[in-house]
Amino acid sequence: MARFLTGDELGNIKSLTYTSVDGHKTDVQTLYDGSGSGKNKSIQALAVASSVSERGRVVAAAHADGSATVFNLKDSSIELLHEWKETRLRAGQNYVGLDIFQQGIYSCTSNGALRRTVNIEDESLTSQTAVLPMRLSDWRLSSDGSTFAYVGDEVELSVCDVEQIFASKTPPGATASVNGQKRKRRDGLLPGEIWRARNVANDSLSLRQPVHNNCLTYIMPSLSASQHHLLVGTQFGNVRRYDTRSSRRPVADWQKVAKTGGIKAVEKGFHEHEALVTDQGSSVFSLDLRNGRVAYGYKGLSGTATSLAPSPTVLASVALDRYARIHSTFPPAEPGQQQEHKGGVLDTVFMKSTPTVVVWDRDSSNMETNTLDESGGDGEAEDDVWDDMESVQDEGSDVEVDRSKRRELKKARSK
């Protein structure tokens, strides 16, 4: 069983519980009804705490009107704990990032309003604020909570130290006065910024290439404070891989990965060398991080997937066609081998209001093992077919091939 949480355009929070016992089935339950305020409370970001207490697991939601809400989720009940509003959010701007680490909730908006809210399980909240560059499109917190990264429109990938950012009183983009005039700091790192990417090389006409970064993700835990591996998806349909210790330019620039438009979302999968990507058309696919090739794509999708939520067993996606889908996933093939097993759509659920975001509930206590038969591939069903076949005799010998031999032949053929 795997459970996911979704937010929608009316402010509702729903749970999707997928189980493969007695056939594939996804149960939908409304945990929090926020439809009273209409689309003004549309959920733009959701986050779930990795740890759980006796009271439950903390869930945070960011809304289109600038408000943020905190809940305690226990089993199938949800309790509202706190609500506050980001006063720096203006019309036409939106939340681009939300995460929970230990006792703090981190939120970031497209105009660079960064906030850390602590003591979330107490009655009184404490907040710290900082300012990042404007025109942001995505913001992510590292798994250990020590750094965060952001990208945007004409904003290159940057990695910042969390504590230094909140301790600094000089906002990024600050200007230095020289002879009464202001000069923007272009080359040096900003206070709290520990690494910043450089633009890719000029094009064939020696013209500067514009920076239109849509999304990013950390792809592995950091081994040190100075080394991070990240993926960035661009409006031009490229996926770029960065190693902050190796170079300021991408160590790999996989071009035209998207089939339609730019990269909408990118997430690190639970399999080794796996990234999950969706474009601005109707494509969702698995990307091999060793070479940038598409391992497989999912068929039969009709809407643009706006959010992806990997889990140890299955992948969930929500799309503009009001459907939530559960997908099977398989690791990329070994080098030089063909992709034998490909992911498929396990279940499709129509949501009454358009879902905007989906996240895994991070509860691995009741996860099922992902077996090949979940995708319609090899499994017990195929073994049953072999068992039901009659025994045959080889014309060139008198040795009968029994059921066990047939299974051995099948396994040898699949290698």
mmCIF file of C-alpha atoms in Angstrom:
data_model
loop_
_atom_site.group_PDB
_atom_site.id
_atom_site.type_symbol
_atom_site.label_atom_id
_atom_site.label_comp_id
_atom_site.label_asym_id
_atom_site.label_seq_id
_atom_site.Cartn_x
_atom_site.Cartn_y
_atom_site.Cartn_z
ATOM 1 C CA MET A 1 0.000 0.000 0.000
ATOM 2 C CA ALA A 2 1.180 3.493 -0.827
ATOM 3 C CA ARG A 3 -0.531 6.718 0.184
ATOM 4 C CA PHE A 4 -0.182 10.130 -1.426
ATOM 5 C CA LEU A 5 -1.588 13.549 -0.545
ATOM 6 C CA THR A 6 -2.935 15.912 -3.187
ATOM 7 C CA GLY A 7 -3.857 19.584 -3.131
ATOM 8 C CA ASP A 8 -6.275 21.059 -5.646
ATOM 9 C CA GLU A 9 -7.451 24.350 -7.110
ATOM 10 C CA LEU A 10 -10.155 24.763 -4.441
ATOM 11 C CA GLY A 11 -7.862 24.306 -1.456
ATOM 12 C CA ASN A 12 -8.829 20.721 -0.649
ATOM 13 C CA ILE A 13 -6.336 18.167 0.643
ATOM 14 C CA LYS A 14 -7.123 14.587 -0.344
ATOM 15 C CA SER A 15 -5.437 11.247 0.188
ATOM 16 C CA LEU A 16 -4.863 8.679 -2.542
ATOM 17 C CA THR A 17 -4.301 5.202 -1.120
ATOM 18 C CA TYR A 18 -3.169 2.656 -3.677
ATOM 19 C CA THR A 19 -3.169 -1.080 -3.023
ATOM 20 C CA SER A 20 -2.511 -3.942 -5.428
ATOM 21 C CA VAL A 21 -4.239 -6.605 -3.328
ATOM 22 C CA ASP A 22 -7.198 -8.171 -5.196
ATOM 23 C CA GLY A 23 -6.541 -6.002 -8.207
ATOM 24 C CA HIS A 24 -5.244 -2.458 -8.535
ATOM 25 C CA LYS A 25 -7.349 -0.016 -6.570
ATOM 26 C CA THR A 26 -6.966 3.588 -5.433
ATOM 27 C CA ASP A 27 -9.179 4.986 -2.688
ATOM 28 C CA VAL A 28 -9.744 8.752 -2.544
ATOM 29 C CA GLN A 29 -10.619 10.499 0.703
ATOM 30 C CA THR A 30 -11.007 14.208 1.428
ATOM 31 C CA LEU A 31 -8.958 15.028 4.509
ATOM 32 C CA TYR A 32 -9.413 18.796 4.556
ATOM 33 C CA ASP A 33 -12.212 20.715 2.831
ATOM 34 C CA GLY A 34 -10.956 24.153 1.857
ATOM 35 C CA SER A 35 -13.425 24.793 -0.941
ATOM 36 C CA GLY A 36 -15.316 27.483 0.980
ATOM 37 C CA SER A 37 -12.961 30.216 -0.246
ATOM 38 C CA GLY A 38 -12.922 29.079 -3.870
ATOM 39 C CA LYS A 39 -9.839 29.306 -6.045
ATOM 40 C CA ASN A 40 -8.329 32.041 -3.880
ATOM 41 C CA LYS A 41 -7.134 29.237 -1.604
ATOM 42 C CA SER A 42 -5.760 27.046 -4.384
ATOM 43 C CA ILE A 43 -2.914 24.925 -3.037
ATOM 44 C CA GLN A 44 0.382 25.720 -4.752
ATOM 45 C CA ALA A 45 2.709 23.546 -2.647
ATOM 46 C CA LEU A 46 2.500 20.660 -0.179
ATOM 47 C CA ALA A 47 5.117 19.224 2.166
ATOM 48 C CA VAL A 48 5.156 16.269 4.555
ATOM 49 C CA ALA A 49 7.552 15.811 7.469
ATOM 50 C CA SER A 50 9.893 12.836 7.298
ATOM 51 C CA SER A 51 9.502 12.076 11.009
ATOM 52 C CA VAL A 52 6.359 11.133 12.886
ATOM 53 C CA SER A 53 5.412 11.783 16.517
ATOM 54 C CA GLU A 54 2.694 10.468 18.797
ATOM 55 C CA ARG A 55 0.416 13.237 17.558
ATOM 56 C CA GLY A 56 0.972 12.294 13.934
ATOM 57 C CA ARG A 57 2.920 13.586 10.969
ATOM 58 C CA VAL A 58 3.179 17.312 10.190
ATOM 59 C CA VAL A 59 1.803 18.465 6.824
ATOM 60 C CA ALA A 60 2.158 21.996 5.432
ATOM 61 C CA ALA A 61 0.283 23.656 2.572
ATOM 62 C CA ALA A 62 0.899 26.941 0.743
ATOM 63 C CA HIS A 63 -2.068 28.728 -0.830
ATOM 64 C CA ALA A 64 -2.550 31.139 -3.710
ATOM 65 C CA ASP A 65 -3.701 33.971 -1.429
ATOM 66 C CA GLY A 66 -0.340 33.931 0.364
ATOM 67 C CA SER A 67 -1.503 31.978 3.391
ATOM 68 C CA ALA A 68 0.185 28.861 4.737
ATOM 69 C CA THR A 69 -1.406 26.190 6.903
ATOM 70 C CA VAL A 70 0.068 23.485 9.127
ATOM 71 C CA PHE A 71 -1.703 20.242 10.027
ATOM 72 C CA ASN A 72 -1.160 17.106 12.053
ATOM 73 C CA LEU A 73 -1.989 14.006 10.025
ATOM 74 C CA LYS A 74 -2.710 10.801 11.918
ATOM 75 C CA ASP A 75 -4.142 7.844 10.029
ATOM 76 C CA SER A 76 -7.118 9.299 8.131
ATOM 77 C CA SER A 77 -7.733 12.352 10.316
ATOM 78 C CA ILE A 78 -6.123 15.753 9.945
ATOM 79 C CA GLU A 79 -6.012 18.560 12.499
ATOM 80 C CA LEU A 80 -5.322 22.216 11.709
ATOM 81 C CA LEU A 81 -2.533 23.563 13.933
ATOM 82 C CA HIS A 82 -1.497 26.961 12.587
ATOM 83 C CA GLU A 83 -2.126 29.410 9.783
ATOM 84 C CA TRP A 84 -0.216 32.524 8.766
ATOM 85 C CA LYS A 85 0.140 34.731 5.728
ATOM 86 C CA GLU A 86 3.162 35.723 3.672
ATOM 87 C CA THR A 87 2.652 39.490 3.541
ATOM 88 C CA ARG A 88 5.408 39.980 0.974
ATOM 89 C CA LEU A 89 3.544 38.017 -1.700
ATOM 90 C CA ARG A 90 2.035 40.273 -4.372
ATOM 91 C CA ALA A 91 -0.621 39.748 -7.034
ATOM 92 C CA GLY A 92 0.591 37.561 -9.879
ATOM 93 C CA GLN A 93 3.231 35.897 -7.703
ATOM 94 C CA ASN A 94 3.162 32.413 -6.234
ATOM 95 C CA TYR A 95 4.847 29.935 -3.937
ATOM 96 C CA VAL A 96 7.689 28.037 -5.618
ATOM 97 C CA GLY A 97 8.926 25.949 -2.689
ATOM 98 C CA LEU A 98 7.794 24.430 0.597
ATOM 99 C CA ASP A 99 9.534 21.927 2.857
ATOM 100 C CA ILE A 100 9.663 20.681 6.451
ATOM 101 C CA PHE A 101 12.845 19.877 8.322
ATOM 102 C CA GLN A 102 12.835 18.952 11.995
ATOM 103 C CA GLN A 103 10.775 21.677 13.746
ATOM 104 C CA GLY A 104 10.940 24.223 10.939
ATOM 105 C CA ILE A 105 8.806 24.931 7.882
ATOM 106 C CA TYR A 106 10.552 26.610 4.955
ATOM 107 C CA SER A 107 8.637 28.486 2.274
ATOM 108 C CA CYS A 108 9.754 30.513 -0.733
ATOM 109 C CA THR A 109 7.828 32.611 -3.240
ATOM 110 C CA SER A 110 8.536 33.618 -6.824
ATOM 111 C CA ASN A 111 9.519 37.128 -5.709
ATOM 112 C CA GLY A 112 12.205 35.727 -3.393
ATOM 113 C CA ALA A 113 10.388 35.927 -0.055
ATOM 114 C CA LEU A 114 12.026 33.197 2.029
ATOM 115 C CA ARG A 115 10.610 32.292 5.437
ATOM 116 C CA ARG A 116 11.477 29.799 8.157
ATOM 117 C CA THR A 117 8.760 29.143 10.732
ATOM 118 C CA VAL A 118 9.801 27.203 13.836
ATOM 119 C CA ASN A 119 8.107 25.801 16.959
ATOM 120 C CA ILE A 120 5.319 24.464 14.784
ATOM 121 C CA GLU A 121 4.045 22.082 17.460
ATOM 122 C CA ASP A 122 3.760 24.864 20.053
ATOM 123 C CA GLU A 123 1.022 27.440 20.366
ATOM 124 C CA SER A 124 3.346 30.341 19.551
ATOM 125 C CA LEU A 125 5.219 30.448 16.246
ATOM 126 C CA THR A 126 8.526 32.139 15.525
ATOM 127 C CA SER A 127 9.504 33.219 12.027
ATOM 128 C CA GLN A 128 12.710 34.300 10.334
ATOM 129 C CA THR A 129 12.730 35.928 6.916
ATOM 130 C CA ALA A 130 15.275 36.473 4.172
ATOM 131 C CA VAL A 131 15.271 37.824 0.631
ATOM 132 C CA LEU A 132 16.327 35.926 -2.489
ATOM 133 C CA PRO A 133 16.434 37.073 -6.129
ATOM 134 C CA MET A 134 13.127 37.637 -7.882
ATOM 135 C CA ARG A 135 11.598 35.719 -10.813
ATOM 136 C CA LEU A 136 12.160 32.355 -9.189
ATOM 137 C CA SER A 137 10.513 29.235 -10.580
ATOM 138 C CA ASP A 138 11.609 26.511 -8.141
ATOM 139 C CA TRP A 139 13.214 26.157 -4.710
ATOM 140 C CA ARG A 140 14.407 22.988 -2.947
ATOM 141 C CA LEU A 141 15.796 22.173 0.492
ATOM 142 C CA SER A 142 18.545 19.563 0.757
ATOM 143 C CA SER A 143 17.840 16.287 2.550
ATOM 144 C CA ASP A 144 19.987 17.254 5.548
ATOM 145 C CA GLY A 145 18.452 20.737 5.804
ATOM 146 C CA SER A 146 21.816 22.510 5.628
ATOM 147 C CA THR A 147 21.474 24.055 2.157
ATOM 148 C CA PHE A 148 18.841 24.994 -0.370
ATOM 149 C CA ALA A 149 18.915 25.636 -4.110
ATOM 150 C CA TYR A 150 16.842 27.803 -6.436
ATOM 151 C CA VAL A 151 16.455 28.586 -10.146
ATOM 152 C CA GLY A 152 14.364 30.975 -12.174
ATOM 153 C CA ASP A 153 13.912 33.138 -15.224
ATOM 154 C CA GLU A 154 17.369 34.656 -15.833
ATOM 155 C CA VAL A 155 18.355 33.167 -12.482
ATOM 156 C CA GLU A 156 21.074 30.535 -12.659
ATOM 157 C CA LEU A 157 21.159 27.595 -10.282
ATOM 158 C CA SER A 158 22.418 28.725 -6.873
ATOM 159 C CA VAL A 159 23.149 26.824 -3.668
ATOM 160 C CA CYS A 160 22.944 28.670 -0.336
ATOM 161 C CA ASP A 161 23.767 27.870 3.265
ATOM 162 C CA VAL A 162 20.572 27.965 5.326
ATOM 163 C CA GLU A 163 22.014 29.391 8.524
ATOM 164 C CA GLN A 164 24.145 31.989 6.762
ATOM 165 C CA ILE A 165 21.189 33.229 4.730
ATOM 166 C CA PHE A 166 19.024 33.823 7.789
ATOM 167 C CA ALA A 167 21.926 35.329 9.717
ATOM 168 C CA SER A 168 22.799 37.759 6.918
ATOM 169 C CA LYS A 169 21.231 41.203 6.967
ATOM 170 C CA THR A 170 22.240 41.993 3.376
ATOM 171 C CA PRO A 171 19.631 40.710 0.928
ATOM 172 C CA PRO A 172 20.764 38.970 -2.273
ATOM 173 C CA GLY A 173 20.860 41.396 -5.157
ATOM 174 C CA ALA A 174 22.004 44.089 -2.774
ATOM 175 C CA THR A 175 23.895 46.960 -4.317
ATOM 176 C CA ALA A 176 27.077 48.693 -3.337
ATOM 177 C CA SER A 177 27.290 52.443 -3.585
ATOM 178 C CA VAL A 178 30.183 53.836 -5.596
ATOM 179 C CA ASN A 179 30.420 57.637 -6.001
ATOM 180 C CA GLY A 180 26.756 57.989 -5.148
ATOM 181 C CA GLN A 181 25.706 55.424 -7.762
ATOM 182 C CA LYS A 182 24.550 51.876 -7.215
ATOM 183 C CA ARG A 183 26.393 48.962 -8.727
ATOM 184 C CA LYS A 184 24.983 45.458 -8.726
ATOM 185 C CA ARG A 185 27.192 42.625 -7.546
ATOM 186 C CA ARG A 186 27.442 40.349 -10.556
ATOM 187 C CA ASP A 187 30.550 38.232 -10.176
ATOM 188 C CA GLY A 188 30.956 37.660 -6.443
ATOM 189 C CA LEU A 189 28.755 35.334 -4.426
ATOM 190 C CA LEU A 190 26.015 36.951 -2.393
ATOM 191 C CA PRO A 191 25.893 36.697 1.420
ATOM 192 C CA GLY A 192 25.004 33.119 2.306
ATOM 193 C CA GLU A 193 25.456 31.897 -1.270
ATOM 194 C CA ILE A 194 28.073 29.131 -1.464
ATOM 195 C CA TRP A 195 27.900 28.229 -5.166
ATOM 196 C CA ARG A 196 26.373 29.613 -8.348
ATOM 197 C CA ALA A 197 26.260 28.087 -11.824
ATOM 198 C CA ARG A 198 27.549 29.793 -14.930
ATOM 199 C CA ASN A 199 25.561 30.090 -18.117
ATOM 200 C CA VAL A 200 26.292 27.527 -20.801
ATOM 201 C CA ALA A 201 28.594 28.470 -23.666
ATOM 202 C CA ASN A 202 27.399 30.851 -26.377
ATOM 203 C CA ASP A 203 25.527 29.409 -29.327
ATOM 204 C CA SER A 204 26.897 28.847 -32.834
ATOM 205 C CA LEU A 205 26.488 32.558 -33.591
ATOM 206 C CA SER A 206 28.467 33.492 -30.469
ATOM 207 C CA LEU A 207 25.310 34.880 -28.888
ATOM 208 C CA ARG A 208 24.524 34.553 -25.208
ATOM 209 C CA GLN A 209 21.954 31.875 -24.478
ATOM 210 C CA PRO A 210 19.012 33.074 -22.376
ATOM 211 C CA VAL A 211 18.449 31.498 -18.958
ATOM 212 C CA HIS A 212 14.983 29.992 -18.532
ATOM 213 C CA ASN A 213 15.165 27.414 -15.740
ATOM 214 C CA ASN A 214 11.844 25.829 -14.782
ATOM 215 C CA CYS A 215 12.575 23.256 -12.091
ATOM 216 C CA LEU A 216 15.286 21.506 -10.110
ATOM 217 C CA THR A 217 15.950 18.693 -7.670
ATOM 218 C CA TYR A 218 18.772 17.310 -5.566
ATOM 219 C CA ILE A 219 19.659 13.873 -6.929
ATOM 220 C CA MET A 220 21.710 12.435 -4.056
ATOM 221 C CA PRO A 221 22.521 13.228 -0.432
ATOM 222 C CA SER A 222 25.441 15.576 -0.002
ATOM 223 C CA LEU A 223 28.732 13.999 1.028
ATOM 224 C CA SER A 224 30.133 17.346 2.141
ATOM 225 C CA ALA A 225 29.079 20.957 2.477
ATOM 226 C CA SER A 226 30.876 21.812 -0.766
ATOM 227 C CA GLN A 227 29.548 19.029 -2.995
ATOM 228 C CA HIS A 228 26.016 18.719 -4.292
ATOM 229 C CA HIS A 229 24.536 16.930 -7.298
ATOM 230 C CA LEU A 230 21.493 18.591 -8.846
ATOM 231 C CA LEU A 231 19.273 18.393 -11.914
ATOM 232 C CA VAL A 232 17.726 21.406 -13.640
ATOM 233 C CA GLY A 233 14.976 21.367 -16.277
ATOM 234 C CA THR A 234 14.786 24.271 -18.719
ATOM 235 C CA GLN A 235 12.106 25.928 -20.815
ATOM 236 C CA PHE A 236 13.985 24.743 -23.918
ATOM 237 C CA GLY A 237 13.377 21.102 -22.994
ATOM 238 C CA ASN A 238 16.893 20.404 -21.704
ATOM 239 C CA VAL A 239 17.865 18.584 -18.517
ATOM 240 C CA ARG A 240 21.195 19.648 -17.023
ATOM 241 C CA ARG A 241 23.206 17.875 -14.369
ATOM 242 C CA TYR A 242 25.446 19.854 -12.016
ATOM 243 C CA ASP A 243 28.235 18.813 -9.668
ATOM 244 C CA THR A 244 29.116 21.799 -7.497
ATOM 245 C CA ARG A 245 32.611 20.489 -6.779
ATOM 246 C CA SER A 246 33.459 19.821 -10.417
ATOM 247 C CA SER A 247 32.411 22.870 -12.411
ATOM 248 C CA ARG A 248 30.139 25.889 -12.425
ATOM 249 C CA ARG A 249 28.805 24.789 -15.792
ATOM 250 C CA PRO A 250 26.729 21.617 -16.137
ATOM 251 C CA VAL A 251 28.698 18.376 -16.229
ATOM 252 C CA ALA A 252 26.004 17.074 -18.602
ATOM 253 C CA ASP A 253 23.555 19.002 -20.788
ATOM 254 C CA TRP A 254 20.991 16.632 -22.273
ATOM 255 C CA GLN A 255 19.171 18.552 -24.961
ATOM 256 C CA LYS A 256 15.626 18.183 -26.276
ATOM 257 C CA VAL A 257 14.584 15.715 -23.605
ATOM 258 C CA ALA A 258 11.053 17.139 -23.599
ATOM 259 C CA LYS A 259 8.787 16.161 -26.467
ATOM 260 C CA THR A 260 6.527 19.203 -26.171
ATOM 261 C CA GLY A 261 7.546 22.570 -24.721
ATOM 262 C CA GLY A 262 9.862 22.736 -21.748
ATOM 263 C CA ILE A 263 10.471 20.567 -18.714
ATOM 264 C CA LYS A 264 7.555 20.947 -16.307
ATOM 265 C CA ALA A 265 8.858 18.964 -13.329
ATOM 266 C CA VAL A 266 11.783 16.726 -12.455
ATOM 267 C CA GLU A 267 12.138 14.387 -9.470
ATOM 268 C CA LYS A 268 14.776 11.929 -8.325
ATOM 269 C CA GLY A 269 13.422 8.389 -8.401
ATOM 270 C CA PHE A 270 14.009 5.721 -5.774
ATOM 271 C CA HIS A 271 15.912 3.499 -8.201
ATOM 272 C CA GLU A 272 19.597 4.057 -8.822
ATOM 273 C CA HIS A 273 20.399 6.346 -11.786
ATOM 274 C CA GLU A 274 16.689 7.200 -12.187
ATOM 275 C CA ALA A 275 15.038 10.591 -12.646
ATOM 276 C CA LEU A 276 11.360 11.124 -13.408
ATOM 277 C CA VAL A 277 10.487 13.935 -15.784
ATOM 278 C CA THR A 278 7.360 15.506 -17.232
ATOM 279 C CA ASP A 279 7.144 18.062 -20.026
ATOM 280 C CA GLN A 280 4.574 20.704 -20.944
ATOM 281 C CA GLY A 281 2.774 18.314 -23.246
ATOM 282 C CA SER A 282 1.466 14.980 -21.986
ATOM 283 C CA SER A 283 4.691 13.033 -21.552
ATOM 284 C CA VAL A 284 5.989 11.466 -18.352
ATOM 285 C CA PHE A 285 9.128 9.375 -18.614
ATOM 286 C CA SER A 286 12.033 7.826 -16.767
ATOM 287 C CA LEU A 287 15.462 9.294 -17.478
ATOM 288 C CA ASP A 288 18.751 7.421 -17.119
ATOM 289 C CA LEU A 289 21.097 9.709 -15.189
ATOM 290 C CA ARG A 290 24.193 7.985 -16.592
ATOM 291 C CA ASN A 291 23.610 9.055 -20.182
ATOM 292 C CA GLY A 292 20.498 11.246 -20.304
ATOM 293 C CA ARG A 293 18.521 8.753 -22.374
ATOM 294 C CA VAL A 294 14.830 8.107 -21.863
ATOM 295 C CA ALA A 295 14.537 4.616 -20.376
ATOM 296 C CA TYR A 296 10.795 4.442 -21.017
ATOM 297 C CA GLY A 297 7.710 6.621 -21.171
ATOM 298 C CA TYR A 298 4.150 6.138 -19.985
ATOM 299 C CA LYS A 299 1.494 5.622 -22.632
ATOM 300 C CA GLY A 300 -2.091 6.786 -22.735
ATOM 301 C CA LEU A 301 -1.666 10.142 -20.961
ATOM 302 C CA SER A 302 -3.912 12.944 -22.180
ATOM 303 C CA GLY A 303 -3.122 15.893 -19.908
ATOM 304 C CA THR A 304 -0.055 17.790 -18.784
ATOM 305 C CA ALA A 305 1.278 16.315 -15.559
ATOM 306 C CA THR A 306 1.937 19.232 -13.220
ATOM 307 C CA SER A 307 3.398 17.342 -10.264
ATOM 308 C CA LEU A 308 5.169 14.023 -9.650
ATOM 309 C CA ALA A 309 5.546 12.109 -6.376
ATOM 310 C CA PRO A 310 7.902 9.120 -6.358
ATOM 311 C CA SER A 311 7.679 6.508 -3.609
ATOM 312 C CA PRO A 312 9.650 3.307 -2.974
ATOM 313 C CA THR A 313 7.090 1.230 -4.892
ATOM 314 C CA VAL A 314 5.057 3.388 -7.288
ATOM 315 C CA LEU A 315 4.897 6.868 -8.800
ATOM 316 C CA ALA A 316 1.926 9.231 -8.510
ATOM 317 C CA SER A 317 1.160 12.098 -10.876
ATOM 318 C CA VAL A 318 -1.580 14.703 -11.193
ATOM 319 C CA ALA A 319 -2.496 16.427 -14.430
ATOM 320 C CA LEU A 320 -4.533 19.276 -15.857
ATOM 321 C CA ASP A 321 -7.124 16.802 -17.188
ATOM 322 C CA ARG A 322 -8.241 16.328 -13.545
ATOM 323 C CA TYR A 323 -6.816 12.834 -13.317
ATOM 324 C CA ALA A 324 -4.497 11.407 -10.712
ATOM 325 C CA ARG A 325 -2.508 8.425 -11.915
ATOM 326 C CA ILE A 326 -0.506 5.682 -10.253
ATOM 327 C CA HIS A 327 2.449 4.377 -12.271
ATOM 328 C CA SER A 328 4.824 1.461 -11.879
ATOM 329 C CA THR A 329 8.551 2.176 -12.091
ATOM 330 C CA PHE A 330 11.591 0.089 -12.960
ATOM 331 C CA PRO A 331 15.305 0.870 -12.820
ATOM 332 C CA PRO A 332 17.168 1.847 -15.996
ATOM 333 C CA ALA A 333 18.800 -1.040 -17.826
ATOM 334 C CA GLU A 334 22.426 -1.922 -17.302
ATOM 335 C CA PRO A 335 24.867 -0.376 -19.792
ATOM 336 C CA GLY A 336 24.719 -2.176 -23.115
ATOM 337 C CA GLN A 337 21.428 -3.897 -22.263
ATOM 338 C CA GLN A 338 17.925 -3.208 -23.522
ATOM 339 C CA GLN A 339 15.229 -1.907 -21.192
ATOM 340 C CA GLU A 340 13.444 -5.172 -20.468
ATOM 341 C CA HIS A 341 10.769 -3.911 -18.080
ATOM 342 C CA LYS A 342 8.928 -0.658 -18.666
ATOM 343 C CA GLY A 343 6.626 1.245 -16.362
ATOM 344 C CA GLY A 344 2.914 1.469 -16.994
ATOM 345 C CA VAL A 345 -0.200 3.163 -15.636
ATOM 346 C CA LEU A 346 -1.590 1.012 -12.834
ATOM 347 C CA ASP A 347 -4.665 3.060 -11.973
ATOM 348 C CA THR A 348 -6.377 6.283 -12.990
ATOM 349 C CA VAL A 349 -8.659 8.305 -10.712
ATOM 350 C CA PHE A 350 -10.814 11.237 -11.797
ATOM 351 C CA MET A 351 -10.718 14.135 -9.330
ATOM 352 C CA LYS A 352 -13.726 16.463 -9.186
ATOM 353 C CA SER A 353 -11.517 19.558 -9.016
ATOM 354 C CA THR A 354 -8.206 20.006 -10.807
ATOM 355 C CA PRO A 355 -5.334 18.709 -8.661
ATOM 356 C CA THR A 356 -2.332 21.018 -8.479
ATOM 357 C CA VAL A 357 0.258 19.107 -6.461
ATOM 358 C CA VAL A 358 0.900 15.590 -5.147
ATOM 359 C CA VAL A 359 3.361 14.311 -2.509
ATOM 360 C CA TRP A 360 4.118 10.935 -0.959
ATOM 361 C CA ASP A 361 3.090 10.702 2.705
ATOM 362 C CA ARG A 362 6.597 9.341 3.540
ATOM 363 C CA ASP A 363 5.191 6.414 5.526
ATOM 364 C CA SER A 364 7.210 3.351 4.531
ATOM 365 C CA SER A 365 5.877 1.046 7.258
ATOM 366 C CA ASN A 366 3.221 -0.555 5.070
ATOM 367 C CA MET A 367 4.831 -0.368 1.654
ATOM 368 C CA GLU A 368 4.496 -3.365 -0.631
ATOM 369 C CA THR A 369 7.335 -4.755 -2.675
ATOM 370 C CA ASN A 370 7.166 -3.596 -6.277
ATOM 371 C CA THR A 371 6.817 -6.771 -8.305
ATOM 372 C CA LEU A 372 6.924 -7.182 -12.034
ATOM 373 C CA ASP A 373 3.337 -8.373 -12.252
ATOM 374 C CA GLU A 374 2.131 -4.911 -11.096
ATOM 375 C CA SER A 375 2.971 -3.498 -14.511
ATOM 376 C CA GLY A 376 1.467 -6.313 -16.487
ATOM 377 C CA GLY A 377 4.902 -7.810 -17.038
ATOM 378 C CA ASP A 378 6.489 -11.044 -15.867
ATOM 379 C CA GLY A 379 5.127 -12.432 -12.602
ATOM 380 C CA GLU A 380 3.022 -15.134 -11.075
ATOM 381 C CA ALA A 381 0.398 -14.783 -13.784
ATOM 382 C CA GLU A 382 2.925 -15.765 -16.430
ATOM 383 C CA ASP A 383 4.155 -18.646 -14.265
ATOM 384 C CA ASP A 384 0.581 -19.917 -14.147
ATOM 385 C CA VAL A 385 0.477 -19.929 -17.934
ATOM 386 C CA TRP A 386 3.615 -22.070 -18.035
ATOM 387 C CA ASP A 387 2.157 -24.418 -15.418
ATOM 388 C CA ASP A 388 -1.038 -24.905 -17.422
ATOM 389 C CA MET A 389 0.815 -25.866 -20.603
ATOM 390 C CA GLU A 390 0.983 -29.541 -21.447
ATOM 391 C CA SER A 391 4.272 -31.389 -21.284
ATOM 392 C CA VAL A 392 5.851 -31.890 -24.705
ATOM 393 C CA GLN A 393 8.537 -34.199 -25.962
ATOM 394 C CA ASP A 394 11.530 -33.081 -27.940
ATOM 395 C CA GLU A 395 11.587 -34.777 -31.327
ATOM 396 C CA GLY A 396 15.345 -35.260 -31.106
ATOM 397 C CA SER A 397 15.317 -36.970 -27.733
ATOM 398 C CA ASP A 398 13.195 -39.075 -25.438
ATOM 399 C CA VAL A 399 13.560 -36.728 -22.491
ATOM 400 C CA GLU A 400 10.353 -35.052 -21.416
ATOM 401 C CA VAL A 401 10.546 -31.381 -20.563
ATOM 402 C CA ASP A 402 8.607 -30.999 -17.324
ATOM 403 C CA ARG A 403 7.290 -27.833 -15.718
ATOM 404 C CA SER A 404 10.412 -27.103 -13.724
ATOM 405 C CA LYS A 405 12.535 -27.376 -16.857
ATOM 406 C CA ARG A 406 10.233 -24.980 -18.672
ATOM 407 C CA ARG A 407 10.636 -22.441 -15.881
ATOM 408 C CA GLU A 408 14.392 -22.782 -16.079
ATOM 409 C CA LEU A 409 14.251 -22.256 -19.837
ATOM 410 C CA LYS A 410 12.089 -19.171 -19.338
ATOM 411 C CA LYS A 411 14.475 -17.676 -16.789
ATOM 412 C CA ALA A 412 17.493 -18.379 -18.993
ATOM 413 C CA ARG A 413 15.775 -16.762 -21.967
ATOM 414 C CA SER A 414 14.965 -13.611 -19.977
ATOM 415 C CA LYS A 415 18.602 -13.045 -18.967
#
